[in-house]
Every structure is written in C-alpha cells, then in structure tokens.
Amino acid sequence: MLDISNLSKSFFVSNHEISVLSNINLAINNNETVALKGPSGSGKTTLLNLITGIDQVSSGKILFENHDITLMDQANLSKFRRDNLGIVFQFFNLINDLSVFENVMLPLALMNLNLTKRAELAQTVLKSLNIHHKANVRTNLLSGGESQRVAIARALVTKPRLIVADEPTGNLDKNNTDTTIDLLLDSCKSNQTSLIMVSHDETLMRRFDKVYELNSGKLI
Ligand SMILES: Nc1ncnc2c1ncn2[C@@H]1O[C@H](COP(=O)(O)OP(=O)(O)OP(=O)(O)O)[C@@H](O)[C@H]1O
Ligand SMILES: [Mg+2]
C-alpha cells in the first residue's frame, strides 16, 4: 500500500542544513500494523508529516498505491488525505470552537452519506472510545486524555485505508491506553485499515506486525 524509498529530509535553520532523516526505506502492506519508535528528536513526527503530505521531502519517493504523493499539488494532497487517511496528531489538532461531536463529524462531511448515517457513525465511535458522555462539550474544555480519545475517534470514524498516529496514547493512563490500543488494533483489523503508530511503550509494540526504530536519521 505505502512504499517509501530513499527518503531524506533536511531542515534549514539560519542557513545551516540539519539532516533529520536520511535514506529511509519503509513499506506498509494492506492490513498491516507498524510501530515506530526512537528517541525524542529522532524524526518520528517528521516522517509521519511526510507520509501525510503535510511536509515536503528533500529527496525520495512515497508511493501510496503507486501514486507518488511527493509529486501531488495541495489540492490533490487534500483529496488524498480525505479519501485515504485518518491522522492522529501528537498535539491533537482538534477544533476548539466545536463540540466533541462536531469534531468527529467533520471528516464525514465530505463523504456521500446522509446526516443521520453520519451522526450514527460518530456516536458509535465516540461510544467505543468511552467519550460519548462529552459529545456536546467544546474540545478546549477536555482533559489531555479526553482530547486524545476524541482525536482517535476522528481518525477512525471514516474507516480510512491508513491511520497515521503520533503517540496516540501518550496522555492516557494504563487502563485507557490498553482499551484504546485494543480498539485501534481491532478497528484496523476489522476495517482492513493499515496503521503506522509512534510509541515509546515497549509492551504495546509486541502487538504490532512490525516494529521500526529511528536513530540518528536512519531506520533500523
Ligand atoms: N520545521 C522544522 N525546522 C527545523 N527543525 C525541525 C523542524 N521540524 C522538526 N525539526 C527538527 O527535527 C528533529 C526531529 O523532530 P521530530 O519532531 O520529528 O522528532 P520526534 O522523533 O517526533 O521527537 P518527539 O519524540 O520528541 O516527538 C528535531 O531535532 C527538530 O528540532
Ligand atoms: Mg514527535
């Protein structure tokens, strides 16, 4: 499904080139769950931002079903994300002026479904993440762990082809981490969704099909 080859990324900071990722090769198959680990600053979020087209590669290719996303313009990238991806950001990126329910409904707005069906899907996913009792609350009033569950609900609700999740359980207690990971992995298996997820939690990683580590810009 996703095939990354010879990918490198550098940033320029006051005319100095800082190489963050060098010559990364990574493939994610249909239905596969992949965990990504590595020390803070090793480039995990940077790699996810390249996969989602939020940031641009310095060199290399990212093929999603044989379409190179590094060659897409902004309009095609938006369409690619809308049609294929669910994204859980490290710092949630919820829309604070909207309620929990409205945030989770948002990605469904562009799909060809009637309002009743969309509301039903949003309710179901909020319920499965045990956050439905906050449905009408504005997201800036939520705790970190509650925000995290809403962010996961928003990524799951469209049953995407690929979920890209950046430490989606970083703010959760052990109980909520376990139930959330169960739900994420079960949903991926039953919806035939692939998953790439950043985590520092070694016990979680055993449950993934593959584990990669980023270190000094290289993938091992
Ligand atoms: N826009 C940018 N401009 C310059 N440097 C950047 C930029 N974005 C990221 N970096 C640098 O790239 C490196 C990797 O950052 P990244 O956020 O990918 O790390 P990470 O592995 O996700 O870390 P963490 O586990 O702390 O979230 C860091 O040294 C960071 O300072
Ligand atoms: Mg990060």
CSV table of C-alpha atoms and ligand atoms in Angstrom, one decimal:
chain,number,residue,atom,x,y,z
A,1,MET,CA,0.0,0.0,0.0
A,2,LEU,CA,2.7,2.5,1.1
A,3,ASP,CA,6.2,2.3,-0.3
A,4,ILE,CA,8.8,4.8,0.9
A,5,SER,CA,12.1,4.7,-0.9
A,6,ASN,CA,15.4,6.6,-0.4
A,7,LEU,CA,13.6,9.3,1.5
A,8,SER,CA,15.7,12.1,3.1
A,9,LYS,CA,14.6,15.2,4.9
A,10,SER,CA,16.7,18.2,6.0
A,11,PHE,CA,15.6,21.5,7.5
A,12,PHE,CA,17.5,24.8,7.1
A,13,VAL,CA,17.9,26.8,10.2
A,14,SER,CA,19.8,30.1,9.8
A,15,ASN,CA,21.4,28.8,6.6
A,16,HIS,CA,22.6,25.6,8.3
A,17,GLU,CA,21.3,22.4,6.9
A,18,ILE,CA,20.2,19.9,9.5
A,19,SER,CA,19.6,16.4,8.3
A,20,VAL,CA,16.8,14.7,10.2
A,21,LEU,CA,16.1,11.6,8.0
A,22,SER,CA,18.5,10.0,5.6
A,23,ASN,CA,17.8,7.3,3.1
A,24,ILE,CA,14.7,5.9,4.7
A,25,ASN,CA,13.1,2.8,3.1
A,26,LEU,CA,9.9,1.5,4.5
A,27,ALA,CA,6.9,-0.4,3.2
A,28,ILE,CA,3.5,-0.9,4.8
A,29,ASN,CA,1.2,-3.6,3.4
A,30,ASN,CA,-2.5,-3.7,3.3
A,31,ASN,CA,-3.9,-4.5,6.8
A,32,GLU,CA,-0.5,-4.3,8.4
A,33,THR,CA,0.2,-2.6,11.8
A,34,VAL,CA,3.5,-0.9,12.1
A,35,ALA,CA,5.0,0.7,15.3
A,36,LEU,CA,7.7,3.4,15.0
A,37,LYS,CA,10.0,4.1,18.0
A,38,GLY,CA,13.1,6.2,18.6
A,39,PRO,CA,14.4,8.8,20.9
A,40,SER,CA,12.9,12.3,21.2
A,41,GLY,CA,14.1,14.3,18.2
A,42,SER,CA,14.9,11.3,16.1
A,43,GLY,CA,12.5,12.4,13.4
A,44,LYS,CA,9.4,10.3,14.1
A,45,THR,CA,6.9,13.2,13.7
A,46,THR,CA,8.9,14.4,10.7
A,47,LEU,CA,8.5,11.1,9.0
A,48,LEU,CA,4.7,11.0,9.7
A,49,ASN,CA,4.4,14.6,8.3
A,50,LEU,CA,6.0,13.4,5.1
A,51,ILE,CA,3.7,10.4,4.8
A,52,THR,CA,0.6,12.6,5.2
A,53,GLY,CA,2.0,15.2,2.8
A,54,ILE,CA,1.9,17.9,5.5
A,55,ASP,CA,5.6,18.5,4.9
A,56,GLN,CA,7.7,18.1,1.8
A,57,VAL,CA,10.6,15.6,1.3
A,58,SER,CA,14.1,16.8,0.5
A,59,SER,CA,14.5,13.7,-1.8
A,60,GLY,CA,13.0,10.3,-2.3
A,61,LYS,CA,9.6,8.8,-3.2
A,62,ILE,CA,6.5,8.0,-1.2
A,63,LEU,CA,4.2,5.8,-3.2
A,64,PHE,CA,0.6,5.3,-2.0
A,65,GLU,CA,-0.9,2.6,-4.2
A,66,ASN,CA,1.6,3.5,-6.9
A,67,HIS,CA,0.8,7.3,-6.8
A,68,ASP,CA,3.8,9.3,-5.7
A,69,ILE,CA,2.5,11.7,-3.1
A,70,THR,CA,5.7,13.8,-3.2
A,71,LEU,CA,4.5,14.9,-6.7
A,72,MET,CA,1.0,15.9,-5.7
A,73,ASP,CA,-0.1,19.6,-5.5
A,74,GLN,CA,-2.0,20.9,-2.5
A,75,ALA,CA,-5.5,20.1,-4.0
A,76,ASN,CA,-4.5,16.5,-4.7
A,77,LEU,CA,-2.9,16.1,-1.3
A,78,SER,CA,-6.1,17.3,0.4
A,79,LYS,CA,-8.1,14.8,-1.7
A,80,PHE,CA,-5.6,12.0,-0.9
A,81,ARG,CA,-5.8,12.7,2.8
A,82,ARG,CA,-9.6,12.9,2.8
A,83,ASP,CA,-10.1,9.7,0.8
A,84,ASN,CA,-7.4,7.5,2.4
A,85,LEU,CA,-6.0,8.7,5.7
A,86,GLY,CA,-7.0,9.1,9.3
A,87,ILE,CA,-4.5,11.2,11.2
A,88,VAL,CA,-4.0,11.4,15.0
A,89,PHE,CA,-1.6,14.3,15.7
A,90,GLN,CA,0.8,14.4,18.6
A,91,PHE,CA,-0.9,17.5,19.9
A,92,PHE,CA,-4.4,16.5,18.8
A,93,ASN,CA,-5.2,19.5,16.4
A,94,LEU,CA,-8.9,19.5,17.5
A,95,ILE,CA,-11.0,22.5,16.6
A,96,ASN,CA,-11.6,24.2,19.9
A,97,ASP,CA,-14.7,26.2,18.9
A,98,LEU,CA,-16.5,23.0,18.0
A,99,SER,CA,-18.0,20.3,20.3
A,100,VAL,CA,-16.6,16.8,20.6
A,101,PHE,CA,-19.4,15.5,18.4
A,102,GLU,CA,-18.8,18.2,15.7
A,103,ASN,CA,-15.1,17.5,15.6
A,104,VAL,CA,-15.8,13.8,15.0
A,105,MET,CA,-18.5,14.6,12.4
A,106,LEU,CA,-16.1,16.9,10.4
A,107,PRO,CA,-14.3,14.3,8.3
A,108,LEU,CA,-17.6,12.7,7.4
A,109,ALA,CA,-18.9,16.0,6.0
A,110,LEU,CA,-17.3,15.4,2.6
A,111,MET,CA,-18.5,11.9,2.3
A,112,ASN,CA,-21.6,10.9,0.4
A,113,LEU,CA,-23.7,10.0,3.5
A,114,ASN,CA,-26.9,11.4,4.8
A,115,LEU,CA,-26.8,13.3,8.2
A,116,THR,CA,-28.5,10.5,10.1
A,117,LYS,CA,-25.9,8.0,9.0
A,118,ARG,CA,-23.0,10.4,9.7
A,119,ALA,CA,-24.4,11.1,13.2
A,120,GLU,CA,-24.8,7.3,13.8
A,121,LEU,CA,-21.1,6.6,12.8
A,122,ALA,CA,-19.9,9.4,15.0
A,123,GLN,CA,-21.9,8.3,18.0
A,124,THR,CA,-20.7,4.7,17.6
A,125,VAL,CA,-17.1,5.6,17.5
A,126,LEU,CA,-17.4,8.0,20.5
A,127,LYS,CA,-19.1,5.3,22.4
A,128,SER,CA,-16.4,2.7,21.7
A,129,LEU,CA,-13.8,5.2,23.0
A,130,ASN,CA,-15.9,5.8,26.1
A,131,ILE,CA,-16.1,9.6,25.4
A,132,HIS,CA,-19.8,9.8,24.3
A,133,HIS,CA,-20.8,11.5,27.5
A,134,LYS,CA,-18.7,14.5,26.4
A,135,ALA,CA,-20.3,14.7,23.0
A,136,ASN,CA,-21.7,18.2,23.4
A,137,VAL,CA,-18.7,19.7,25.2
A,138,ARG,CA,-16.3,22.1,23.4
A,139,THR,CA,-13.0,20.4,23.0
A,140,ASN,CA,-11.0,23.1,24.7
A,141,LEU,CA,-12.7,22.1,28.0
A,142,LEU,CA,-11.4,18.5,27.8
A,143,SER,CA,-8.5,16.9,29.7
A,144,GLY,CA,-5.5,15.7,27.7
A,145,GLY,CA,-6.6,12.1,27.8
A,146,GLU,CA,-10.1,13.0,26.7
A,147,SER,CA,-8.8,15.1,23.8
A,148,GLN,CA,-6.6,12.2,22.8
A,149,ARG,CA,-9.6,9.9,22.6
A,150,VAL,CA,-11.6,12.4,20.5
A,151,ALA,CA,-8.6,12.8,18.2
A,152,ILE,CA,-8.6,9.0,17.8
A,153,ALA,CA,-12.3,8.9,17.2
A,154,ARG,CA,-11.9,11.5,14.5
A,155,ALA,CA,-9.3,9.4,12.7
A,156,LEU,CA,-11.3,6.1,13.0
A,157,VAL,CA,-14.7,7.4,12.0
A,158,THR,CA,-14.2,7.3,8.2
A,159,LYS,CA,-12.8,3.8,8.3
A,160,PRO,CA,-9.7,5.0,6.4
A,161,ARG,CA,-7.2,2.9,4.4
A,162,LEU,CA,-4.3,4.0,6.6
A,163,ILE,CA,-4.2,5.5,10.1
A,164,VAL,CA,-1.1,7.6,10.9
A,165,ALA,CA,-0.9,8.1,14.6
A,166,ASP,CA,1.7,10.1,16.6
A,167,GLU,CA,1.9,8.8,20.2
A,168,PRO,CA,-1.9,8.4,20.4
A,169,THR,CA,-1.8,7.1,23.9
A,170,GLY,CA,0.8,9.5,25.3
A,171,ASN,CA,-1.7,11.2,27.6
A,172,LEU,CA,-3.7,8.2,28.7
A,173,ASP,CA,-3.5,6.2,31.9
A,174,LYS,CA,-2.7,2.5,31.7
A,175,ASN,CA,-6.4,1.4,31.6
A,176,ASN,CA,-7.3,3.9,28.9
A,177,THR,CA,-4.1,3.0,27.0
A,178,ASP,CA,-5.0,-0.7,26.9
A,179,THR,CA,-8.6,-0.1,25.9
A,180,THR,CA,-7.6,2.5,23.3
A,181,ILE,CA,-4.9,0.3,21.7
A,182,ASP,CA,-7.3,-2.7,21.7
A,183,LEU,CA,-9.9,-0.6,19.9
A,184,LEU,CA,-7.4,0.9,17.5
A,185,LEU,CA,-5.9,-2.5,16.5
A,186,ASP,CA,-9.3,-4.3,16.4
A,187,SER,CA,-10.8,-1.5,14.3
A,188,CYS,CA,-7.8,-1.7,11.9
A,189,LYS,CA,-8.2,-5.4,11.5
A,190,SER,CA,-12.0,-5.3,11.0
A,191,ASN,CA,-12.0,-2.3,8.7
A,192,GLN,CA,-8.9,-3.6,6.8
A,193,THR,CA,-7.1,-0.4,7.7
A,194,SER,CA,-3.3,-0.3,7.9
A,195,LEU,CA,-1.7,1.6,10.8
A,196,ILE,CA,1.6,3.4,11.5
A,197,MET,CA,1.9,4.5,15.0
A,198,VAL,CA,4.6,6.2,17.0
A,199,SER,CA,5.0,4.8,20.5
A,200,HIS,CA,7.6,4.7,23.3
A,201,ASP,CA,5.8,1.9,25.1
A,202,GLU,CA,7.6,-1.4,24.6
A,203,THR,CA,4.7,-3.5,25.9
A,204,LEU,CA,2.4,-2.1,23.2
A,205,MET,CA,4.8,-2.8,20.4
A,206,ARG,CA,4.6,-6.6,20.8
A,207,ARG,CA,1.1,-6.3,19.4
A,208,PHE,CA,2.1,-4.8,16.1
A,209,ASP,CA,3.0,-6.8,13.0
A,210,LYS,CA,6.3,-4.8,12.6
A,211,VAL,CA,8.4,-2.5,14.7
A,212,TYR,CA,10.9,0.0,13.3
A,213,GLU,CA,13.3,2.3,15.2
A,214,LEU,CA,14.6,5.6,14.0
A,215,ASN,CA,18.0,6.5,15.3
A,216,SER,CA,20.4,9.2,14.0
A,217,GLY,CA,18.2,9.7,10.9
A,218,LYS,CA,18.3,6.0,9.9
A,219,LEU,CA,15.6,3.4,10.2
A,220,ILE,CA,16.6,0.2,11.8
B,1,LIG,N1,10.3,22.9,10.9
B,1,LIG,C1,11.4,22.5,11.4
B,1,LIG,N2,12.5,23.3,11.3
B,1,LIG,C2,13.7,22.9,11.8
B,1,LIG,N3,13.9,21.8,12.5
B,1,LIG,C3,12.9,21.0,12.7
B,1,LIG,C4,11.6,21.3,12.2
B,1,LIG,N4,10.7,20.3,12.5
B,1,LIG,C5,11.5,19.4,13.2
B,1,LIG,N5,12.8,19.8,13.3
B,1,LIG,C6,13.9,19.1,14.0
B,1,LIG,O1,13.9,17.8,13.5
B,1,LIG,C7,14.2,16.9,14.6
B,1,LIG,C8,13.2,15.8,14.6
B,1,LIG,O2,11.9,16.3,15.1
B,1,LIG,P1,10.7,15.4,15.3
B,1,LIG,O3,9.6,16.3,15.8
B,1,LIG,O4,10.4,14.7,14.0
B,1,LIG,O5,11.1,14.4,16.4
B,1,LIG,P2,10.3,13.3,17.2
B,1,LIG,O6,11.1,12.0,16.9
B,1,LIG,O7,8.9,13.3,16.7
B,1,LIG,O8,10.5,13.7,18.7
B,1,LIG,P3,9.5,13.5,19.9
B,1,LIG,O9,9.6,12.1,20.4
B,1,LIG,O10,10.0,14.4,21.0
B,1,LIG,O11,8.1,13.9,19.5
B,1,LIG,C9,14.3,17.7,15.8
B,1,LIG,O12,15.7,18.0,16.1
B,1,LIG,C10,13.6,19.0,15.5
B,1,LIG,O13,14.2,20.1,16.1
B,2,MG,MG,7.2,13.7,17.7
